[in-house]
Coordinates of C-alpha atoms in Angstrom, one line a residue:
X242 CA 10.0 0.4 19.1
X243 CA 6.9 -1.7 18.4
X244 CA 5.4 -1.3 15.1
X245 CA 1.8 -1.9 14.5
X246 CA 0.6 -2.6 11.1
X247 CA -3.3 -2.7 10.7
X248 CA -4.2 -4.3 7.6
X249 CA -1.3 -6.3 8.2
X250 CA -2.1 -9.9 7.0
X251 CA -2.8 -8.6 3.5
X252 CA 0.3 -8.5 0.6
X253 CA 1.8 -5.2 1.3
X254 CA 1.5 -5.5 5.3
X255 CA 2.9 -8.7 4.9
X256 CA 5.7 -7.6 3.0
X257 CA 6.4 -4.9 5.4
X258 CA 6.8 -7.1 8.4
X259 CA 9.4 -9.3 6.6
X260 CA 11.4 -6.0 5.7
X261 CA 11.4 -4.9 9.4
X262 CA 12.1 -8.6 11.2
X263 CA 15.2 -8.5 8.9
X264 CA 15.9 -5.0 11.2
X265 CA 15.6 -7.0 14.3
X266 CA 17.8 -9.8 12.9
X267 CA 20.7 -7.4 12.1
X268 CA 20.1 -5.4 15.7
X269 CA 21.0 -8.7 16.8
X270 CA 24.1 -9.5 14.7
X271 CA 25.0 -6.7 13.2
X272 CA 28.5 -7.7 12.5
X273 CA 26.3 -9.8 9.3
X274 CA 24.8 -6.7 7.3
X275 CA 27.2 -3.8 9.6
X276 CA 24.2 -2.6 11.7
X277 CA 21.3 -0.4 10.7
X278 CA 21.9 3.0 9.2
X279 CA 21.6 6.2 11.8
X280 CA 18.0 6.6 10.3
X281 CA 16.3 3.5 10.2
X282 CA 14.2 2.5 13.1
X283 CA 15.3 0.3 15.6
X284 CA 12.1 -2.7 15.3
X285 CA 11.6 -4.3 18.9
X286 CA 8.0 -6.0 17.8
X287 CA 5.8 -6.7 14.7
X288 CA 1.7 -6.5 15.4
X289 CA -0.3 -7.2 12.3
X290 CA -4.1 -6.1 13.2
X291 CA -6.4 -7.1 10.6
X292 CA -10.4 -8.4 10.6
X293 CA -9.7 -12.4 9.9
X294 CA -6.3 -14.4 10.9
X295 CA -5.7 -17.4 9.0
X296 CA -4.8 -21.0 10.7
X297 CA -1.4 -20.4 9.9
X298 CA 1.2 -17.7 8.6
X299 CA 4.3 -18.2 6.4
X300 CA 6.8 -19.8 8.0
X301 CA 9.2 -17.2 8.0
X302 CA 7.0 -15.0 10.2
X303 CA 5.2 -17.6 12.1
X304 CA 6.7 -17.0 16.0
X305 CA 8.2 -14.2 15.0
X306 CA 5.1 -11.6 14.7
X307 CA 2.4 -10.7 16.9
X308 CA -1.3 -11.6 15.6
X309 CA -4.4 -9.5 16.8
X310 CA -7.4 -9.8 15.1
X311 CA -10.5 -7.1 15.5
X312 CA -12.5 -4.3 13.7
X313 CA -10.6 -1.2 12.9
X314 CA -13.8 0.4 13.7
X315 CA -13.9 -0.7 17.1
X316 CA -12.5 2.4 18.9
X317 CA -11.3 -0.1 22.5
X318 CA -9.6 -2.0 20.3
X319 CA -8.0 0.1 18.3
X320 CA -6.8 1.9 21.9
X321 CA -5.6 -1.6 23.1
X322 CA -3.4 -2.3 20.2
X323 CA -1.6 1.1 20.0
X324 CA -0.7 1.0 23.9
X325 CA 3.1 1.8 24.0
X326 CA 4.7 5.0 23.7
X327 CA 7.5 3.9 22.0
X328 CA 5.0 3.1 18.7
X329 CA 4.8 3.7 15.0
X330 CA 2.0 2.6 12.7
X331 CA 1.6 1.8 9.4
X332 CA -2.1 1.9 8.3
X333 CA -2.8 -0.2 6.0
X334 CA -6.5 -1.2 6.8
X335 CA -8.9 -0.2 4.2
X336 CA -12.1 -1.1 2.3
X337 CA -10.7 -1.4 -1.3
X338 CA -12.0 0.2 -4.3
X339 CA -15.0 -1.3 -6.0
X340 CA -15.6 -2.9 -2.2
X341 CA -16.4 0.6 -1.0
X342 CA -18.6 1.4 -3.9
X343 CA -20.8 -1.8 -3.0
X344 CA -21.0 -1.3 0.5
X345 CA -20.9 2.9 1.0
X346 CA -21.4 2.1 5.8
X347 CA -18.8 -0.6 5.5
X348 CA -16.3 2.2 3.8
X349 CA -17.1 4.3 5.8
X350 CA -16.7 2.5 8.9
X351 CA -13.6 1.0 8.4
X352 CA -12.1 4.1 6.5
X353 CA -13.0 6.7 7.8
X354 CA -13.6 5.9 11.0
X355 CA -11.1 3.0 11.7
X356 CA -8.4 5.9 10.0
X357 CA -9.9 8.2 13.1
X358 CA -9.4 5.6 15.7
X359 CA -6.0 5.2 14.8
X360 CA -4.9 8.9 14.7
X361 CA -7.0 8.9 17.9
X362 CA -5.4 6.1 19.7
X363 CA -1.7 7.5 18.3
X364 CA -2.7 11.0 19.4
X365 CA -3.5 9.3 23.3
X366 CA 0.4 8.4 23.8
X367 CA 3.1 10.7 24.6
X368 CA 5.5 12.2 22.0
X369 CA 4.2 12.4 18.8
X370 CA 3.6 8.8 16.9
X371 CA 5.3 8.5 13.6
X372 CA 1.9 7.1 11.8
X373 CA 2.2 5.8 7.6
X374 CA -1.4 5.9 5.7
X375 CA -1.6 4.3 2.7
X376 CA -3.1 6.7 0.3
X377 CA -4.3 6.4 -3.2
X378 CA -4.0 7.6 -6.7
X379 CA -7.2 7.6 -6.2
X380 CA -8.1 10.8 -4.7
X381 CA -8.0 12.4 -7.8
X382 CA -10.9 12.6 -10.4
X383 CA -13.4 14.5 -12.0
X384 CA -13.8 15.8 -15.6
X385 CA -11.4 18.4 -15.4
X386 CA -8.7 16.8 -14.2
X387 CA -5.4 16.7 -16.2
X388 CA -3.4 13.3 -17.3
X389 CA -0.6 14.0 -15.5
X390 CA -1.3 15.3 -11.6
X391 CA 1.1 16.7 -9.4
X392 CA 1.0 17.4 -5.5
X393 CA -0.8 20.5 -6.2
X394 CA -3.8 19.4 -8.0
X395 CA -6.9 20.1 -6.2
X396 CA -8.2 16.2 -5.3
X397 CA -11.6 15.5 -6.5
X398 CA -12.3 12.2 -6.2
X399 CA -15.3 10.2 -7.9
X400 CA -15.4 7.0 -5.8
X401 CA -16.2 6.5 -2.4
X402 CA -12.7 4.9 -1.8
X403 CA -11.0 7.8 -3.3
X404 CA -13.1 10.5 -0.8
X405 CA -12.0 8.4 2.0
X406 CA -8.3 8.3 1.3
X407 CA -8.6 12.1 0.5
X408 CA -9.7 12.8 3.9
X409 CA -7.2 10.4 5.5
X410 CA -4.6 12.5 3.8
X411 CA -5.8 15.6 5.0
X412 CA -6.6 14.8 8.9
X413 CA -2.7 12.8 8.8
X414 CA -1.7 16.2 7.6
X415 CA -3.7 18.1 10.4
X416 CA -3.4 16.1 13.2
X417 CA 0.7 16.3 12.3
X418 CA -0.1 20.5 12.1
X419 CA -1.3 20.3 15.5
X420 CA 1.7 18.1 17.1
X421 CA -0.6 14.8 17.8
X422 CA 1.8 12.6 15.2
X423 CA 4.7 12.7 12.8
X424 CA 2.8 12.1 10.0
X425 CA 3.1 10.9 6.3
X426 CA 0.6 9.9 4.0
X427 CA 1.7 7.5 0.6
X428 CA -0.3 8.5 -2.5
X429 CA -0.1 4.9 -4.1
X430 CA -0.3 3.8 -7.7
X431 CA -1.7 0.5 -8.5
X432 CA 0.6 -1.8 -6.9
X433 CA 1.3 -5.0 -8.6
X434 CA 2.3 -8.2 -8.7
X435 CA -0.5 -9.1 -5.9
X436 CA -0.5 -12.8 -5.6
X437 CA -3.6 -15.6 -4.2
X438 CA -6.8 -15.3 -5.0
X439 CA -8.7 -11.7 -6.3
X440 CA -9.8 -9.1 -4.2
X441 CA -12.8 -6.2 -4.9
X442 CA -10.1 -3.7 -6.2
X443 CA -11.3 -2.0 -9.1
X444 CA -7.3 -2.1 -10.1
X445 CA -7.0 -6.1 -9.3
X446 CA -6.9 -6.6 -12.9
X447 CA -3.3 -5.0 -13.5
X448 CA -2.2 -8.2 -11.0
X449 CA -4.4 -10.6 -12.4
X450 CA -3.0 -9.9 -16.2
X451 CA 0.8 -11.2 -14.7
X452 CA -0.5 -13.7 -11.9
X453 CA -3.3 -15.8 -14.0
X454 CA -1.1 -16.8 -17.0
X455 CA 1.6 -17.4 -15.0
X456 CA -0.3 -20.0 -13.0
X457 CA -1.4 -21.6 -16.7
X458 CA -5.0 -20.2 -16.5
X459 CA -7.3 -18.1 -18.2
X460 CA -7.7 -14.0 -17.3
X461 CA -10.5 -12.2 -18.1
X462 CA -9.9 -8.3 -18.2
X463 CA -12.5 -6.3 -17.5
X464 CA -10.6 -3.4 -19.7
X465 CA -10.0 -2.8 -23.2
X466 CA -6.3 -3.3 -24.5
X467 CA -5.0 0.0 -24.8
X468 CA -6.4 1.0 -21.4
X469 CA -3.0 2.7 -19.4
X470 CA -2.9 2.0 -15.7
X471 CA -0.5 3.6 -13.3
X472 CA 1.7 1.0 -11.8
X473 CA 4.5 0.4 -9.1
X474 CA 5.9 -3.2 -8.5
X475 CA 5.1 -4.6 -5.0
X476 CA 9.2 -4.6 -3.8
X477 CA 9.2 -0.9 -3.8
X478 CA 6.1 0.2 -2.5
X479 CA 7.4 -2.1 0.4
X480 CA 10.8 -0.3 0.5
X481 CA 9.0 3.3 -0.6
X482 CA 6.4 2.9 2.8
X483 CA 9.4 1.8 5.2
X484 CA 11.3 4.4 3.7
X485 CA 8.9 7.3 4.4
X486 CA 8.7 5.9 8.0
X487 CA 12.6 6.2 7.9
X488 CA 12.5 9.8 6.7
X489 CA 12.9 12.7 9.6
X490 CA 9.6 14.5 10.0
X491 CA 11.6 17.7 8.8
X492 CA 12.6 16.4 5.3
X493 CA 8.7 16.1 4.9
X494 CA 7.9 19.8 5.8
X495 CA 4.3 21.1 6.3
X496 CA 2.5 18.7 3.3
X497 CA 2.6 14.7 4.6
X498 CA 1.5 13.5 1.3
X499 CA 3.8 11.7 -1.1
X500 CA 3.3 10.1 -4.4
X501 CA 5.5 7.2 -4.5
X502 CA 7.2 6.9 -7.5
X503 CA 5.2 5.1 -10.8
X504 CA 5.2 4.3 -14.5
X505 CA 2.6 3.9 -16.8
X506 CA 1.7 1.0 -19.3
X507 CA -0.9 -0.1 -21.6
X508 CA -2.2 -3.8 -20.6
X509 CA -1.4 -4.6 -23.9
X510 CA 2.2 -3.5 -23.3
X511 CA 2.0 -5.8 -19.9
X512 CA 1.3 -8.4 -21.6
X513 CA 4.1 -8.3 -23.7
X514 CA 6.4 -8.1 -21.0
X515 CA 4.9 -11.3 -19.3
X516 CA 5.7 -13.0 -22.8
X517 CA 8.9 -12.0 -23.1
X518 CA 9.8 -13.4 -19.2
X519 CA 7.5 -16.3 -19.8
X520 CA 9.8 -16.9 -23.1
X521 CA 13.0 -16.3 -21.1
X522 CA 11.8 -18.8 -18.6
X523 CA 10.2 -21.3 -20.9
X524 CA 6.6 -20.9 -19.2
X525 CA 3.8 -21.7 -20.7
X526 CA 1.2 -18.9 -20.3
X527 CA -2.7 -19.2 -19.7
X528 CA -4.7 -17.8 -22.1
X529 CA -6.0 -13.5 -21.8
X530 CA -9.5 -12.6 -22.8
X531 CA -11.2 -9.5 -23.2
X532 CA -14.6 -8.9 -21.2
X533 CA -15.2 -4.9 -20.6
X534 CA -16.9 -4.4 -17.4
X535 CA -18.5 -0.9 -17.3
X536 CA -18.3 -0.5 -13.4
X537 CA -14.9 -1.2 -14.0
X538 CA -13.5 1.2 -16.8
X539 CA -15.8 3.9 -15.2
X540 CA -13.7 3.5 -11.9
X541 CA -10.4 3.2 -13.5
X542 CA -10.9 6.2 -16.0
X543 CA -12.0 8.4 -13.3
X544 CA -8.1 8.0 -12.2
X545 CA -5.0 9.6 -13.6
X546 CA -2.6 8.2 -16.0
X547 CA 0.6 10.3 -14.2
X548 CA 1.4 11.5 -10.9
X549 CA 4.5 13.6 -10.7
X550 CA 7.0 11.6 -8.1
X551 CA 10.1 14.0 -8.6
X552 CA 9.4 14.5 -4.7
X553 CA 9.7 11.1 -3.5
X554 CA 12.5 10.5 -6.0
X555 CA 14.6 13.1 -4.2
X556 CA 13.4 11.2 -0.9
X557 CA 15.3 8.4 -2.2
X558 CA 12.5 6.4 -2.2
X559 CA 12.5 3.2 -5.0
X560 CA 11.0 3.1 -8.7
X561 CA 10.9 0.2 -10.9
X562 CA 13.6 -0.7 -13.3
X563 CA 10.6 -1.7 -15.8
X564 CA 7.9 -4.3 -15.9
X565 CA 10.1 -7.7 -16.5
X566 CA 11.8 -7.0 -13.6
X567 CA 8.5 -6.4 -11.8
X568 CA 7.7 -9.6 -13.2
X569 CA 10.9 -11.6 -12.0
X570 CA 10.4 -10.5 -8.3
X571 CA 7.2 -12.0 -8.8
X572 CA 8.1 -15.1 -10.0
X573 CA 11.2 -14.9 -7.7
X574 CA 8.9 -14.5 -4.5
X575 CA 5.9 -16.1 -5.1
X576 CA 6.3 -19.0 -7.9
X577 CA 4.4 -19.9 -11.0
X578 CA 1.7 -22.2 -10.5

């Protein structure tokens, strides 16, 4: 099967492609690992589509993945990459949060349309794609929204990103109604510990709080102490994405959408956790400041503080054993420094 994963030179595409060469290893020897489990998809080629590719990957994927770069929004393009029957996609690409609200055409033409071109260009083969879209907590909004959301809340979202994502979710739905795709959409928390340099996310600074002091600078958070962010570490929304590409179509039933599993912290209680690793590990932290950003808050506190995950749970897809050990992949995959 060859897997295409658009967006795929960012952290979580990234990730993804590591999980599934590690298929393709044991296909080859599986007298190492005992083979691959009557559900998991056999992995014959990586693509990672994305807008810019560097000068060079990671070593541990350089010759071993297949690099296109182009515009999601590009409809040839898009067609030309998904050209096999034998496919599955992971979506990935996306305008991020306070990105979209910036730049309303640019969301809209990689979102929404780039998301079309996909389910277009899956639609095109024969058989019935298996397509993952990465979806967001942020669908959900408005005043009247509870704390705690569950897959029947209605979805009113008050960012652009957000409307985007909730229309994603419902044309993956559709187009799996109609027999185009096997379908499944991730509702996301914020997914942390992103390393390099920041991105527009609204949500960058739940990463930021862990990645800055670890690297012996200062971070400046846009949010007040108590402020509670939604969180899954960056492991198991890896493992939780695979695994709904794993899951039979049937398991899923008529509604695609998932919320991966998430627990909730106060930055001030993040913080604590880095200190007690950073203690453990005798790190010296950089220093956190305070600096409220109104944009910011506005966008975060449009979000909920709970999404009900008993679904994906029952999936067997992956939670956190808390925020040290969040912490420790971190440190364990990316460094300090």
């Amino acid at each position: 099967m060859k897997i295409v994963i658009t967006g795929g030179l960012g952290f979580l595409g990234l990730g993804i492609a590591r999980k599934l060469i590690e298929r393709q290893e044991v296909r080859k020897a599986p007298e190492l690992q005992g083979g691959l489990t009557g559900k998991q998809q056999v992995v014959d080629s990586v693509v990672l589509f994305d807008a810019a590719v560097p000068d060079a990957l990671p070593d541990d994927l350089d010759g071993r993945v297949i690099i296109v770069a182009g515009d999601i929004g590009d409809r040839e393009r898009v067609f030309g990459l998904i050209d096999h029957d034998d496919v599955a996609v992971f979506h990935l690409a996306s305008v991020v949060s306070a990105g979209a609200e910036q730049d309303f055409d640019l969301a809209i033409r990689v979102n929404l349309l780039g998301g079309f071109n996909v389910l277009e260009a899956c639609r095109a083969r024969k058989g019935a794609p298996k397509v993952v879209f990465a979806s967001s907590l942020a669908v959900f909004g408005g005043a009247a929204m509870p704390e705690s959301v569950t897959d029947m809340t209605r979805v009113i979202p008050r960012t652009t990103y957000g409307m985007t994502k909730a229309i994603g979710e419902l044309m993956v739905n559709d187009y799996t109604r109609k027999g185009f795709i096997d379908g499944r959409a991730a509702r996301l928390p914020t997914v942390i510990i992103r390393p390099g340099p920041p991105n527009q996310a609204a949500s960058g600074f739940a990463s930021a709080v862990f990645r800055e002091p670890l690297a012996g600078v200062e971070c400046v958070l846009p949010v007040g102490p108590e402020t509670r962010m939604m969180v899954l570490g960056f492991r198991n929304a890896v493992q939780g994405l695979i695994g709904l590409m794993d899951t039979d179509g049937d398991a899923l039933g008529e509604d695609r959408v998932v919320s991966l599993p998430n627990t909730v912290h106060t930055v001030t209680g993040m913080i604590a956790a880095l200190e007690r690793v950073a203690a453990g590990r005798g790190i010296e932290l950089g220093p956190v400041s305070h600096r409220p950003d109104p944009a910011i808050e506005a966008i975060v506190g449009s979000w909920p503080l709970v999404m009900e995950d008993s679904r994906a749970r029952a999936l067997g897809l992956p939670a956190d054993d808390g925020l040290e050990a969040v912490i420790e992949d971190y440190i364990e995959d990316f460094g300090v420094g």
